[in-house]
mmCIF file of C-alpha atoms in Angstrom:
data_model
loop_
_atom_site.group_PDB
_atom_site.id
_atom_site.type_symbol
_atom_site.label_atom_id
_atom_site.label_comp_id
_atom_site.label_asym_id
_atom_site.label_seq_id
_atom_site.Cartn_x
_atom_site.Cartn_y
_atom_site.Cartn_z
ATOM 1 C CA UNK A 1 18.773 5.942 -10.074
ATOM 2 C CA UNK A 2 17.151 2.577 -9.390
ATOM 3 C CA UNK A 3 14.031 2.224 -7.259
ATOM 4 C CA UNK A 4 12.719 -1.148 -6.141
ATOM 5 C CA UNK A 5 9.119 -1.866 -5.208
ATOM 6 C CA UNK A 6 8.575 -4.773 -2.834
ATOM 7 C CA UNK A 7 5.874 -6.330 -4.993
ATOM 8 C CA UNK A 8 5.231 -7.362 -8.574
ATOM 9 C CA UNK A 9 1.619 -6.250 -8.349
ATOM 10 C CA UNK A 10 1.331 -4.015 -11.443
ATOM 11 C CA UNK A 11 -0.956 -1.575 -9.609
ATOM 12 C CA UNK A 12 1.681 -1.002 -6.917
ATOM 13 C CA UNK A 13 4.540 -0.652 -9.406
ATOM 14 C CA UNK A 14 2.554 1.771 -11.567
ATOM 15 C CA UNK A 15 1.583 3.850 -8.515
ATOM 16 C CA UNK A 16 5.268 4.302 -7.670
ATOM 17 C CA UNK A 17 6.123 5.223 -11.269
ATOM 18 C CA UNK A 18 3.333 7.789 -11.477
ATOM 19 C CA UNK A 19 4.004 9.470 -8.141
ATOM 20 C CA UNK A 20 7.785 9.472 -8.365
ATOM 21 C CA UNK A 21 7.694 10.933 -11.893
ATOM 22 C CA UNK A 22 6.225 14.116 -10.392
ATOM 23 C CA UNK A 23 9.225 14.819 -8.155
ATOM 24 C CA UNK A 24 12.643 15.974 -9.352
ATOM 25 C CA UNK A 25 14.231 13.812 -6.655
ATOM 26 C CA UNK A 26 13.036 10.641 -8.394
ATOM 27 C CA UNK A 27 12.491 11.691 -12.030
ATOM 28 C CA UNK A 28 15.527 9.911 -13.417
ATOM 29 C CA UNK A 29 14.596 6.744 -11.561
ATOM 30 C CA UNK A 30 13.987 3.347 -13.064
ATOM 31 C CA UNK A 31 11.293 1.483 -11.107
ATOM 32 C CA UNK A 32 11.336 -2.301 -10.821
ATOM 33 C CA UNK A 33 8.983 -4.582 -8.875
ATOM 34 C CA UNK A 34 10.423 -7.509 -6.911
ATOM 35 C CA UNK A 35 8.576 -10.337 -5.240
ATOM 36 C CA UNK A 36 9.338 -10.203 -1.515
ATOM 37 C CA UNK A 37 7.680 -11.638 1.574
ATOM 38 C CA UNK A 38 5.751 -8.993 3.510
ATOM 39 C CA UNK A 39 6.165 -10.949 6.736
ATOM 40 C CA UNK A 40 2.506 -10.422 7.610
ATOM 41 C CA UNK A 41 -0.736 -12.250 6.892
ATOM 42 C CA UNK A 42 -2.116 -12.105 3.355
ATOM 43 C CA UNK A 43 -4.841 -9.837 4.748
ATOM 44 C CA UNK A 44 -3.220 -7.545 7.306
ATOM 45 C CA UNK A 45 -5.447 -6.475 10.182
ATOM 46 C CA UNK A 46 -4.603 -3.442 12.298
ATOM 47 C CA UNK A 47 -2.415 -0.416 11.668
ATOM 48 C CA UNK A 48 0.686 -2.063 13.089
ATOM 49 C CA UNK A 49 0.438 -5.107 10.830
ATOM 50 C CA UNK A 50 -0.289 -2.989 7.732
ATOM 51 C CA UNK A 51 2.685 -0.751 8.553
ATOM 52 C CA UNK A 52 4.917 -3.756 9.208
ATOM 53 C CA UNK A 53 3.957 -5.250 5.838
ATOM 54 C CA UNK A 54 4.869 -2.027 4.027
ATOM 55 C CA UNK A 55 8.080 -1.614 6.026
ATOM 56 C CA UNK A 56 9.162 -5.224 5.394
ATOM 57 C CA UNK A 57 8.471 -4.893 1.673
ATOM 58 C CA UNK A 58 10.621 -1.742 1.515
ATOM 59 C CA UNK A 59 13.490 -3.190 3.576
ATOM 60 C CA UNK A 60 13.462 -6.573 1.825
ATOM 61 C CA UNK A 61 13.530 -5.054 -1.651
ATOM 62 C CA UNK A 62 16.446 -2.729 -0.830
ATOM 63 C CA UNK A 63 19.863 -3.677 -2.200
ATOM 64 C CA UNK A 64 23.196 -1.905 -2.455
ATOM 65 C CA UNK A 65 22.357 -1.134 -6.101
ATOM 66 C CA UNK A 66 19.295 1.030 -5.381
ATOM 67 C CA UNK A 67 18.785 4.502 -3.978
ATOM 68 C CA UNK A 68 15.252 3.879 -2.710
ATOM 69 C CA UNK A 69 12.938 0.977 -2.143
ATOM 70 C CA UNK A 70 9.210 1.122 -1.594
ATOM 71 C CA UNK A 71 6.753 -1.053 0.255
ATOM 72 C CA UNK A 72 3.001 -0.714 -0.144
ATOM 73 C CA UNK A 73 0.478 -2.608 1.954
ATOM 74 C CA UNK A 74 -3.269 -2.398 2.325
ATOM 75 C CA UNK A 75 -5.327 -3.736 5.173
ATOM 76 C CA UNK A 76 -8.225 -3.353 7.544
ATOM 77 C CA UNK A 77 -8.387 -1.499 10.845
ATOM 78 C CA UNK A 78 -10.974 -2.021 13.559
ATOM 79 C CA UNK A 79 -13.153 1.003 14.171
ATOM 80 C CA UNK A 80 -14.012 1.555 17.866
ATOM 81 C CA UNK A 81 -17.440 0.117 18.609
ATOM 82 C CA UNK A 82 -17.422 -2.180 15.564
ATOM 83 C CA UNK A 83 -17.316 -5.975 15.781
ATOM 84 C CA UNK A 84 -15.021 -6.459 12.792
ATOM 85 C CA UNK A 85 -12.123 -4.543 11.232
ATOM 86 C CA UNK A 86 -13.834 -2.453 8.545
ATOM 87 C CA UNK A 87 -11.670 0.565 7.734
ATOM 88 C CA UNK A 88 -9.539 -0.151 4.683
ATOM 89 C CA UNK A 89 -6.426 1.915 4.001
ATOM 90 C CA UNK A 90 -3.001 1.699 2.407
ATOM 91 C CA UNK A 91 0.396 2.451 3.907
ATOM 92 C CA UNK A 92 3.506 3.358 1.929
ATOM 93 C CA UNK A 93 7.061 2.976 3.236
ATOM 94 C CA UNK A 94 10.021 4.461 1.385
ATOM 95 C CA UNK A 95 13.473 3.320 2.492
ATOM 96 C CA UNK A 96 16.760 4.989 1.540
ATOM 97 C CA UNK A 97 19.158 2.595 3.252
ATOM 98 C CA UNK A 98 19.121 4.614 6.471
ATOM 99 C CA UNK A 99 15.655 5.919 7.149
ATOM 100 C CA UNK A 100 12.111 4.836 6.584
ATOM 101 C CA UNK A 101 9.497 7.375 5.469
ATOM 102 C CA UNK A 102 5.837 6.478 5.801
ATOM 103 C CA UNK A 103 2.508 7.788 4.644
ATOM 104 C CA UNK A 104 -0.982 6.442 4.526
ATOM 105 C CA UNK A 105 -4.030 6.886 2.373
ATOM 106 C CA UNK A 106 -7.472 7.970 3.349
ATOM 107 C CA UNK A 107 -9.654 5.082 4.418
ATOM 108 C CA UNK A 108 -13.061 3.752 3.553
ATOM 109 C CA UNK A 109 -15.394 1.354 5.308
ATOM 110 C CA UNK A 110 -16.031 -2.146 4.114
ATOM 111 C CA UNK A 111 -19.566 -3.547 4.512
ATOM 112 C CA UNK A 112 -20.048 -5.552 7.713
ATOM 113 C CA UNK A 113 -20.889 -8.802 5.916
ATOM 114 C CA UNK A 114 -17.639 -8.599 3.929
ATOM 115 C CA UNK A 115 -15.519 -7.695 6.966
ATOM 116 C CA UNK A 116 -17.120 -10.554 8.913
ATOM 117 C CA UNK A 117 -16.049 -13.085 6.266
ATOM 118 C CA UNK A 118 -12.498 -11.674 6.211
ATOM 119 C CA UNK A 119 -12.229 -11.933 10.006
ATOM 120 C CA UNK A 120 -14.030 -15.223 10.604
ATOM 121 C CA UNK A 121 -12.631 -17.147 7.640
ATOM 122 C CA UNK A 122 -9.211 -15.482 7.714
ATOM 123 C CA UNK A 123 -9.286 -14.742 3.983
ATOM 124 C CA UNK A 124 -8.206 -11.789 1.876
ATOM 125 C CA UNK A 125 -10.600 -8.977 1.086
ATOM 126 C CA UNK A 126 -10.448 -9.977 -2.620
ATOM 127 C CA UNK A 127 -11.766 -13.437 -1.800
ATOM 128 C CA UNK A 128 -14.413 -12.162 0.618
ATOM 129 C CA UNK A 129 -15.716 -9.699 -1.985
ATOM 130 C CA UNK A 130 -15.933 -12.473 -4.560
ATOM 131 C CA UNK A 131 -17.627 -14.784 -2.064
ATOM 132 C CA UNK A 132 -20.238 -12.073 -1.397
ATOM 133 C CA UNK A 133 -20.879 -11.660 -5.132
ATOM 134 C CA UNK A 134 -19.439 -8.139 -5.285
ATOM 135 C CA UNK A 135 -16.929 -9.026 -8.004
ATOM 136 C CA UNK A 136 -16.061 -11.929 -10.276
ATOM 137 C CA UNK A 137 -12.376 -11.017 -10.292
ATOM 138 C CA UNK A 138 -10.048 -13.457 -8.564
ATOM 139 C CA UNK A 139 -7.543 -10.645 -7.858
ATOM 140 C CA UNK A 140 -9.465 -7.373 -7.719
ATOM 141 C CA UNK A 141 -6.488 -5.945 -5.754
ATOM 142 C CA UNK A 142 -4.422 -6.282 -8.931
ATOM 143 C CA UNK A 143 -7.072 -4.315 -10.809
ATOM 144 C CA UNK A 144 -9.377 -1.553 -9.578
ATOM 145 C CA UNK A 145 -9.372 -2.759 -5.973
ATOM 146 C CA UNK A 146 -12.414 -3.224 -3.811
ATOM 147 C CA UNK A 147 -12.739 0.569 -3.615
ATOM 148 C CA UNK A 148 -13.191 0.563 -7.389
ATOM 149 C CA UNK A 149 -16.074 -1.866 -6.969
ATOM 150 C CA UNK A 150 -17.648 0.207 -4.185
ATOM 151 C CA UNK A 151 -17.247 3.545 -6.019
ATOM 152 C CA UNK A 152 -18.271 2.159 -9.416
ATOM 153 C CA UNK A 153 -14.812 2.946 -10.765
ATOM 154 C CA UNK A 154 -14.661 6.554 -9.538
ATOM 155 C CA UNK A 155 -11.828 5.806 -7.093
ATOM 156 C CA UNK A 156 -9.393 2.962 -7.661
ATOM 157 C CA UNK A 157 -6.862 1.168 -5.505
ATOM 158 C CA UNK A 158 -4.055 2.854 -7.384
ATOM 159 C CA UNK A 159 -5.449 6.250 -6.295
ATOM 160 C CA UNK A 160 -5.145 5.259 -2.629
ATOM 161 C CA UNK A 161 -1.650 3.850 -3.129
ATOM 162 C CA UNK A 162 -0.591 7.070 -4.842
ATOM 163 C CA UNK A 163 -2.023 9.127 -1.967
ATOM 164 C CA UNK A 164 -0.055 7.075 0.574
ATOM 165 C CA UNK A 165 3.110 7.516 -1.512
ATOM 166 C CA UNK A 166 2.650 11.286 -1.823
ATOM 167 C CA UNK A 167 2.330 11.452 1.962
ATOM 168 C CA UNK A 168 5.447 9.318 2.478
ATOM 169 C CA UNK A 169 7.469 11.576 0.158
ATOM 170 C CA UNK A 170 6.822 14.706 2.275
ATOM 171 C CA UNK A 171 9.975 14.433 4.451
ATOM 172 C CA UNK A 172 12.128 13.643 1.411
ATOM 173 C CA UNK A 173 11.129 16.816 -0.427
ATOM 174 C CA UNK A 174 11.376 18.896 2.765
ATOM 175 C CA UNK A 175 14.624 17.692 4.357
ATOM 176 C CA UNK A 176 15.174 20.952 6.243
ATOM 177 C CA UNK A 177 11.826 20.639 8.016
ATOM 178 C CA UNK A 178 12.484 17.054 9.007
ATOM 179 C CA UNK A 179 16.178 17.602 9.768
ATOM 180 C CA UNK A 180 17.320 15.057 7.233
ATOM 181 C CA UNK A 181 20.283 17.119 6.078
#
């Protein structure tokens, strides 16, 4: 079984390997990351854009030689009453050539001054965090993620990606409940 991930980000590829290794359905799978265009802004804003980025990554990395493809996308959602999109979460899309299965992670709030820079300067969260002096990493999203910075390493981006993946897998391991058979 071959599984493609619509990204070469090592954190995303490793998240898929770790989660899929826990399910018999995917255990024999070989996971490979491919560079694909998400079709959304570098910093997705809003649930729809985050979902679309994950969906596009899954669809665009699917070929006739794979059984499943996976798209993972993180982004910010506007909280009612807030001036800037501050809720960060990840969405996973798993595609089997016919259907798309989605799940999302829990979310966490980003400080207002960071969210303001993301929104007003139209830059990625990585760059805004660096600009605010929260990290020296040029690509914290390829490492612990901004959540790793905020939690002092207790929770990492990969944890959120794995959570989103576990949630996306639910219909695949319960086909009778979701009428997939």
